[in-house]
Tab-separated table of C-alpha atoms in Angstrom:
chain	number	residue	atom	x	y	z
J	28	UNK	CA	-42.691	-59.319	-0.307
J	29	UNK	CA	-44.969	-61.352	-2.872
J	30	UNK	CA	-48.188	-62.629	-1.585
J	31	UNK	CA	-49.476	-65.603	-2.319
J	32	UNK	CA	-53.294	-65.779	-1.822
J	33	UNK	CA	-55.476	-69.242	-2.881
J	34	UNK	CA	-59.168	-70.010	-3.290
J	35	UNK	CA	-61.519	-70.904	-2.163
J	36	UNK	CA	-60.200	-71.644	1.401
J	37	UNK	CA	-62.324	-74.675	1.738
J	38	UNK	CA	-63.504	-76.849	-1.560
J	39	UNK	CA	-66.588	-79.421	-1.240
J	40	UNK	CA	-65.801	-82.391	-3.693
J	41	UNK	CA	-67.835	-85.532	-4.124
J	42	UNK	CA	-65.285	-88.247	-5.144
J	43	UNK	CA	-64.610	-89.308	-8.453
J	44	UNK	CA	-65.570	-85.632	-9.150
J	45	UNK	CA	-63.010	-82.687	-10.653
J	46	UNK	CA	-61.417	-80.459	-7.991
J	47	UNK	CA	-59.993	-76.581	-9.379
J	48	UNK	CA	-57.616	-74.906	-7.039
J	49	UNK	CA	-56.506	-71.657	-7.394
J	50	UNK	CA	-53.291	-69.402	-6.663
J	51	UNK	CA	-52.928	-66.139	-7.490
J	52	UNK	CA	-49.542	-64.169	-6.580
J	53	UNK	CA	-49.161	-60.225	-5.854
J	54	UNK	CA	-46.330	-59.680	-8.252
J	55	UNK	CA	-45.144	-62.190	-11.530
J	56	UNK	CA	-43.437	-65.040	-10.055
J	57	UNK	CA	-42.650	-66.502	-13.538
J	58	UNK	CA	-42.706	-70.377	-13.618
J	59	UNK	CA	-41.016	-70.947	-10.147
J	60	UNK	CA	-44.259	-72.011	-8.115
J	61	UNK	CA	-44.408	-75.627	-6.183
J	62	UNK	CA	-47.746	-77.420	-5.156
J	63	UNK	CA	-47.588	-79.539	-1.851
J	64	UNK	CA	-50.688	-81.763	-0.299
J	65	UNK	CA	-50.952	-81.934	3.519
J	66	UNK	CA	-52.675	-84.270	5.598
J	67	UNK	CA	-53.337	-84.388	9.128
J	68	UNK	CA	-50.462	-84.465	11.408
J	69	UNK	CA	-48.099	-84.903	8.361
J	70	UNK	CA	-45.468	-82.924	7.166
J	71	UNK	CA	-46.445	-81.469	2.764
J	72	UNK	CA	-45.509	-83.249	-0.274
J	73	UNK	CA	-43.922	-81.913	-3.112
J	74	UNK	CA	-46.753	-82.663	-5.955
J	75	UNK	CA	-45.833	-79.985	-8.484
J	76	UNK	CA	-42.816	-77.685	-9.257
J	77	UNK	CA	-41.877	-75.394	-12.187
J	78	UNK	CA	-45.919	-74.426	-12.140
J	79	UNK	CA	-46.352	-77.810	-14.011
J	80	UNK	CA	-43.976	-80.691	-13.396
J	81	UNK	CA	-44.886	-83.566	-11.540
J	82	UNK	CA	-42.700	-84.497	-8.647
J	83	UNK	CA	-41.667	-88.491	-8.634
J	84	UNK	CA	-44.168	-90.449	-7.726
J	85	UNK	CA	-47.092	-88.222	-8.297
J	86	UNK	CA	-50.159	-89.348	-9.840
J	87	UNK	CA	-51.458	-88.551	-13.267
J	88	UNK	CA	-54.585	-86.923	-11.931
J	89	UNK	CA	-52.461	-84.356	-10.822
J	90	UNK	CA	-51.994	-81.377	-13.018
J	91	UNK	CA	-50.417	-77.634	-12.444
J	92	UNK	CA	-51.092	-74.972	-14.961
J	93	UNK	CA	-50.378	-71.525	-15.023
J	94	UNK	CA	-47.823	-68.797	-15.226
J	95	UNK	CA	-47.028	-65.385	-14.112
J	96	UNK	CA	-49.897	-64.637	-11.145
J	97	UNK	CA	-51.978	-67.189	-11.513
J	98	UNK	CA	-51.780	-70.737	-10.990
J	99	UNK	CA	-53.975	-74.004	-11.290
J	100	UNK	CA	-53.945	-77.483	-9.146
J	101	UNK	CA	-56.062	-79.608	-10.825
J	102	UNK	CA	-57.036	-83.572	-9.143
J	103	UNK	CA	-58.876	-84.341	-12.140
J	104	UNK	CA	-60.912	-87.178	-10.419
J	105	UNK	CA	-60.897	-87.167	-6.819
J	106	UNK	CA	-59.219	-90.154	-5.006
J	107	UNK	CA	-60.217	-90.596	-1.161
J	108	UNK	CA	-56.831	-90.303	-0.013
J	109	UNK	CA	-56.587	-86.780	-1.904
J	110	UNK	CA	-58.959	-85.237	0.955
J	111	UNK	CA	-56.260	-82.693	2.203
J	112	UNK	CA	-55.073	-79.401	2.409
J	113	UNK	CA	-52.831	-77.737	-0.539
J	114	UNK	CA	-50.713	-74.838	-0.299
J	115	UNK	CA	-49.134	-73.161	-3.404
J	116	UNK	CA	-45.310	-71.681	-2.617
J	117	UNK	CA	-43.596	-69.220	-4.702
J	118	UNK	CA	-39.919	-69.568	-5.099
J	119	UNK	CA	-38.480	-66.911	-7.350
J	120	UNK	CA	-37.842	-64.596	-3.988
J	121	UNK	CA	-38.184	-65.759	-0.407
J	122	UNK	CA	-40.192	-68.720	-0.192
J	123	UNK	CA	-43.984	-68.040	0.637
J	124	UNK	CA	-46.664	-69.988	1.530
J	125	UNK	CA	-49.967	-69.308	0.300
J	126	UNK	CA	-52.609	-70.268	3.052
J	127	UNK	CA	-54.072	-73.386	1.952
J	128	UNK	CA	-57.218	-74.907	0.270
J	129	UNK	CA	-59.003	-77.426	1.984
J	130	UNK	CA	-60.307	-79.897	-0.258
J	131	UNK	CA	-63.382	-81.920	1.726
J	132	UNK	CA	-65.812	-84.511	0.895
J	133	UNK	CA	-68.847	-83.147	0.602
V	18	UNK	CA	-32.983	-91.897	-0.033
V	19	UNK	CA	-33.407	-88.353	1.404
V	20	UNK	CA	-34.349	-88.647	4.973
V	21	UNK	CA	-34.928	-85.595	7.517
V	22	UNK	CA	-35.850	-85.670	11.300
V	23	UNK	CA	-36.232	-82.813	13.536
V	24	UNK	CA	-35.385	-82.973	17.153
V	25	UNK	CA	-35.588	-80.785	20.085
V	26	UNK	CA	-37.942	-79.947	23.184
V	27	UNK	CA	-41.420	-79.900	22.966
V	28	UNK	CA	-41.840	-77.683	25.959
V	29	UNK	CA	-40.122	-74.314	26.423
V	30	UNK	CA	-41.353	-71.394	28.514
V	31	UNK	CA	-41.836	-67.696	27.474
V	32	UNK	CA	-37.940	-66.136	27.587
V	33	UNK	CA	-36.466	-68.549	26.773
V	34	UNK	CA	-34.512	-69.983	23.684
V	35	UNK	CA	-35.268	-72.932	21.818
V	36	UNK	CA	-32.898	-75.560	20.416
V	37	UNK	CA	-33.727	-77.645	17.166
V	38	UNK	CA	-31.734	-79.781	15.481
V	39	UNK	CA	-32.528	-81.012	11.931
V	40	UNK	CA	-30.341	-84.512	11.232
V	41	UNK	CA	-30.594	-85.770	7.471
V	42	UNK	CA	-29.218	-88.255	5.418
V	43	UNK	CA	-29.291	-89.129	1.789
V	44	UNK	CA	-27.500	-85.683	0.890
V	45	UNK	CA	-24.527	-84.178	1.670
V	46	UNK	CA	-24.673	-79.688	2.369
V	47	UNK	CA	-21.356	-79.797	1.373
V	48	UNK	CA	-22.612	-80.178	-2.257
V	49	UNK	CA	-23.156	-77.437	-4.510
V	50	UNK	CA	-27.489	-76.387	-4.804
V	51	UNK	CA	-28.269	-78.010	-1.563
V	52	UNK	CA	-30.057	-76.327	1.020
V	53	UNK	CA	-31.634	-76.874	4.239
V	54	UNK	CA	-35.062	-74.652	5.219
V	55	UNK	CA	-36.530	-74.320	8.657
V	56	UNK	CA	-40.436	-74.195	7.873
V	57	UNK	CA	-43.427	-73.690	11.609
V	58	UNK	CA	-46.993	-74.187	11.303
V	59	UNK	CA	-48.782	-72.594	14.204
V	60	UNK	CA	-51.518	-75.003	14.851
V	61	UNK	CA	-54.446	-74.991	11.984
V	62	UNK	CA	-52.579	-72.224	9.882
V	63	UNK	CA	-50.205	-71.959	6.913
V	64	UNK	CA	-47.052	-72.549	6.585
V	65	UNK	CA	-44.179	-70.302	7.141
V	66	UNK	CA	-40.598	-70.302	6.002
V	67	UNK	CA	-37.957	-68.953	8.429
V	68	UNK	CA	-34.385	-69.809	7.830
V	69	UNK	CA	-32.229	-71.376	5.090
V	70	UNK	CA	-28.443	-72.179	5.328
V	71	UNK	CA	-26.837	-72.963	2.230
V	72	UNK	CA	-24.102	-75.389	0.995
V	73	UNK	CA	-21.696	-73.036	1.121
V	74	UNK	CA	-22.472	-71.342	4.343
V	75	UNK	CA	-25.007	-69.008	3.079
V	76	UNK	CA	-27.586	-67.875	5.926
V	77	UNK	CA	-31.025	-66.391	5.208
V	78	UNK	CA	-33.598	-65.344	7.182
V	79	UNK	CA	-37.460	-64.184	6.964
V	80	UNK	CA	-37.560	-60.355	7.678
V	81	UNK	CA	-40.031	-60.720	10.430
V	82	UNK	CA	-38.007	-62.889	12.990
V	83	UNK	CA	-34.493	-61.840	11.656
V	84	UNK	CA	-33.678	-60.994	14.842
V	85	UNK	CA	-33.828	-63.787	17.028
V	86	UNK	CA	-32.995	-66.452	14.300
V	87	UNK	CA	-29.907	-68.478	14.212
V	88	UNK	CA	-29.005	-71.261	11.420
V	89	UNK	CA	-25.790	-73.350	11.168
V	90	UNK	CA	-24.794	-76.371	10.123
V	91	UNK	CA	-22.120	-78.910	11.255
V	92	UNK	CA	-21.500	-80.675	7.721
V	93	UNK	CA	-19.295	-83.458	9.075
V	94	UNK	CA	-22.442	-84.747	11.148
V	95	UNK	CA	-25.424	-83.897	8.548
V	96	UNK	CA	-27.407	-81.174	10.724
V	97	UNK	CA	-28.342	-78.241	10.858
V	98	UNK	CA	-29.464	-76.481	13.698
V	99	UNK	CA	-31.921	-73.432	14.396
V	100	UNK	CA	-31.961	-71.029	17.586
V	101	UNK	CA	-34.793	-68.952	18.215
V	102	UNK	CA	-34.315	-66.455	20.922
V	103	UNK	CA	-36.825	-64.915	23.645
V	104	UNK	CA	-39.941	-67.443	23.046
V	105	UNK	CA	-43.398	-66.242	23.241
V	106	UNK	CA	-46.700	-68.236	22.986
V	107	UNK	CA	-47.387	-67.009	19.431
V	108	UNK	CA	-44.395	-69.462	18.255
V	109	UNK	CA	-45.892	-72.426	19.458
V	110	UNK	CA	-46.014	-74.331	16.387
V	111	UNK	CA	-44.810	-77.692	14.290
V	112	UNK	CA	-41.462	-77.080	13.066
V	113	UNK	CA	-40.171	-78.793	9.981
V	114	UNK	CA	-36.884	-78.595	8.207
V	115	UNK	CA	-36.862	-79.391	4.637
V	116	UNK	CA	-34.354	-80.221	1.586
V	117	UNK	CA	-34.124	-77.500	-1.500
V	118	UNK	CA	-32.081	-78.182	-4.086
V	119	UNK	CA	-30.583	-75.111	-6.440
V	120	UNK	CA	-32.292	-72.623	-4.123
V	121	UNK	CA	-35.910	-73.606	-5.433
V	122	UNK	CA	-38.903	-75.709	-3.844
V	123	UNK	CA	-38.632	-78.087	-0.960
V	124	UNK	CA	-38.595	-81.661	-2.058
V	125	UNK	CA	-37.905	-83.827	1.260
V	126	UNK	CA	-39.790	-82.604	4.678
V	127	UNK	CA	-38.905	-83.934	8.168
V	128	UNK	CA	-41.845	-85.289	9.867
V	129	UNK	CA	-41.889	-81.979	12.107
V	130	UNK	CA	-41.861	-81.487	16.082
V	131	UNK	CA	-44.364	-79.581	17.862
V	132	UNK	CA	-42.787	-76.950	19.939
V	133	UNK	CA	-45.587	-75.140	22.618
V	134	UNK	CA	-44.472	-72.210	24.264
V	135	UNK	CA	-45.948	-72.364	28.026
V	136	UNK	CA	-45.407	-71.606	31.683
């Protein structure tokens, strides 16, 4: 089974500031890696798919990078309502979860 | 528009099965690509997929719980339900069903129903 495993598990962010998530998987998972954003007692949202592609509706300050084993989220200027948790999924096997990055004010 | 709900108790005791029903609209999972995911969340921890039925009656499940998993669907009334035998505390957890489309990543999410497993 492919692991999934992002850092750091908590990120300190002042807003308006750059936030730099990272996903790293166990085995090459090519391109086929999603981004979702989760916020209290709320089910995710899609942000990115295909490592890079913004879903509809997605902001521009929302990038995805990366190929392979490792993968970027980047919130290139930090809104207040992007205060969340993200969680990178790999979907060339068996979907897995990796287990979230908490992005906090700080 | 792609809507999901979950529905089913939010109490079960240890033993026991539990029931959930995923109803969606917007979609049909008679068409070819779609799929319909079973996703839990034990409280403050990641998310983990369980079950996916496809539009043609595929079934998948995760390795760990293969066992006591059940999917189906009932296409003429746009659900899908999941069974999941002899309950234990540990699955106490938010359960969400979710779209995928051409067996990739999951683009519409029910809101999810907490399930807690208790005497």
């Amino acid at each position: 089974e492919i692991v999934m495993t992002q850092s750091p598990a908590t990120l300190s962010v002042s807003p308006g500031e750059r936030a730099t998530l990272s996903c790293r998987a166990s085995q090459s998972v090519s391109n086929n890696l999603a981004w979702y954003q989760q916020k209290p007692g709320q089910a995710p949202r899609l942000l990115i798919y295909g490592a890079s592609t913004r879903a509809t509706g997605i902001p521009a300050r929302f990038s995805g990078s990366g190929s392979g084993t490792e993968f970027t989220l980047t919130i290139s200027s930090l809104q207040s309502e992007d205060f969340a948790v993200y969680y990178c999924q790999q979907y060339k096997n068996w979907p897995v979860f990796g287990q979230g990055t908490k992005v906090e004010i700080k | 528009q792609v809507t999901l709900r979950q529905s089913g108790p939010a109490l079960v005791k240890p033993t026991q099965t539990l029931t959930l029903t995923c109803s969606f609209s917007g979609f049909s999972l008679s068409t070819s690509g779609m799929c319909v995911s079973w996703i839990r969340q034990p409280p403050g921890k990641a998310l983990e997929w369980l079950a996916r039925i496809d539009w043609d009656d595929d079934k998948y499940y995760t390795t760990s719980l293969k066992t006591r998993l059940t999917i189906s669907k009932d296409t003429s009334k746009n659900q899908v339900v999941l069974t999941l035998t002899n309950m234990d505390p540990v699955d106490t957890a938010t359960y969400f069903c979710a779209r995928t489309v051409d067996y990739t990543y999951f683009d519409y999410w029910g809101q999810g129903t907490l399930v807690t497993v208790s005497s």
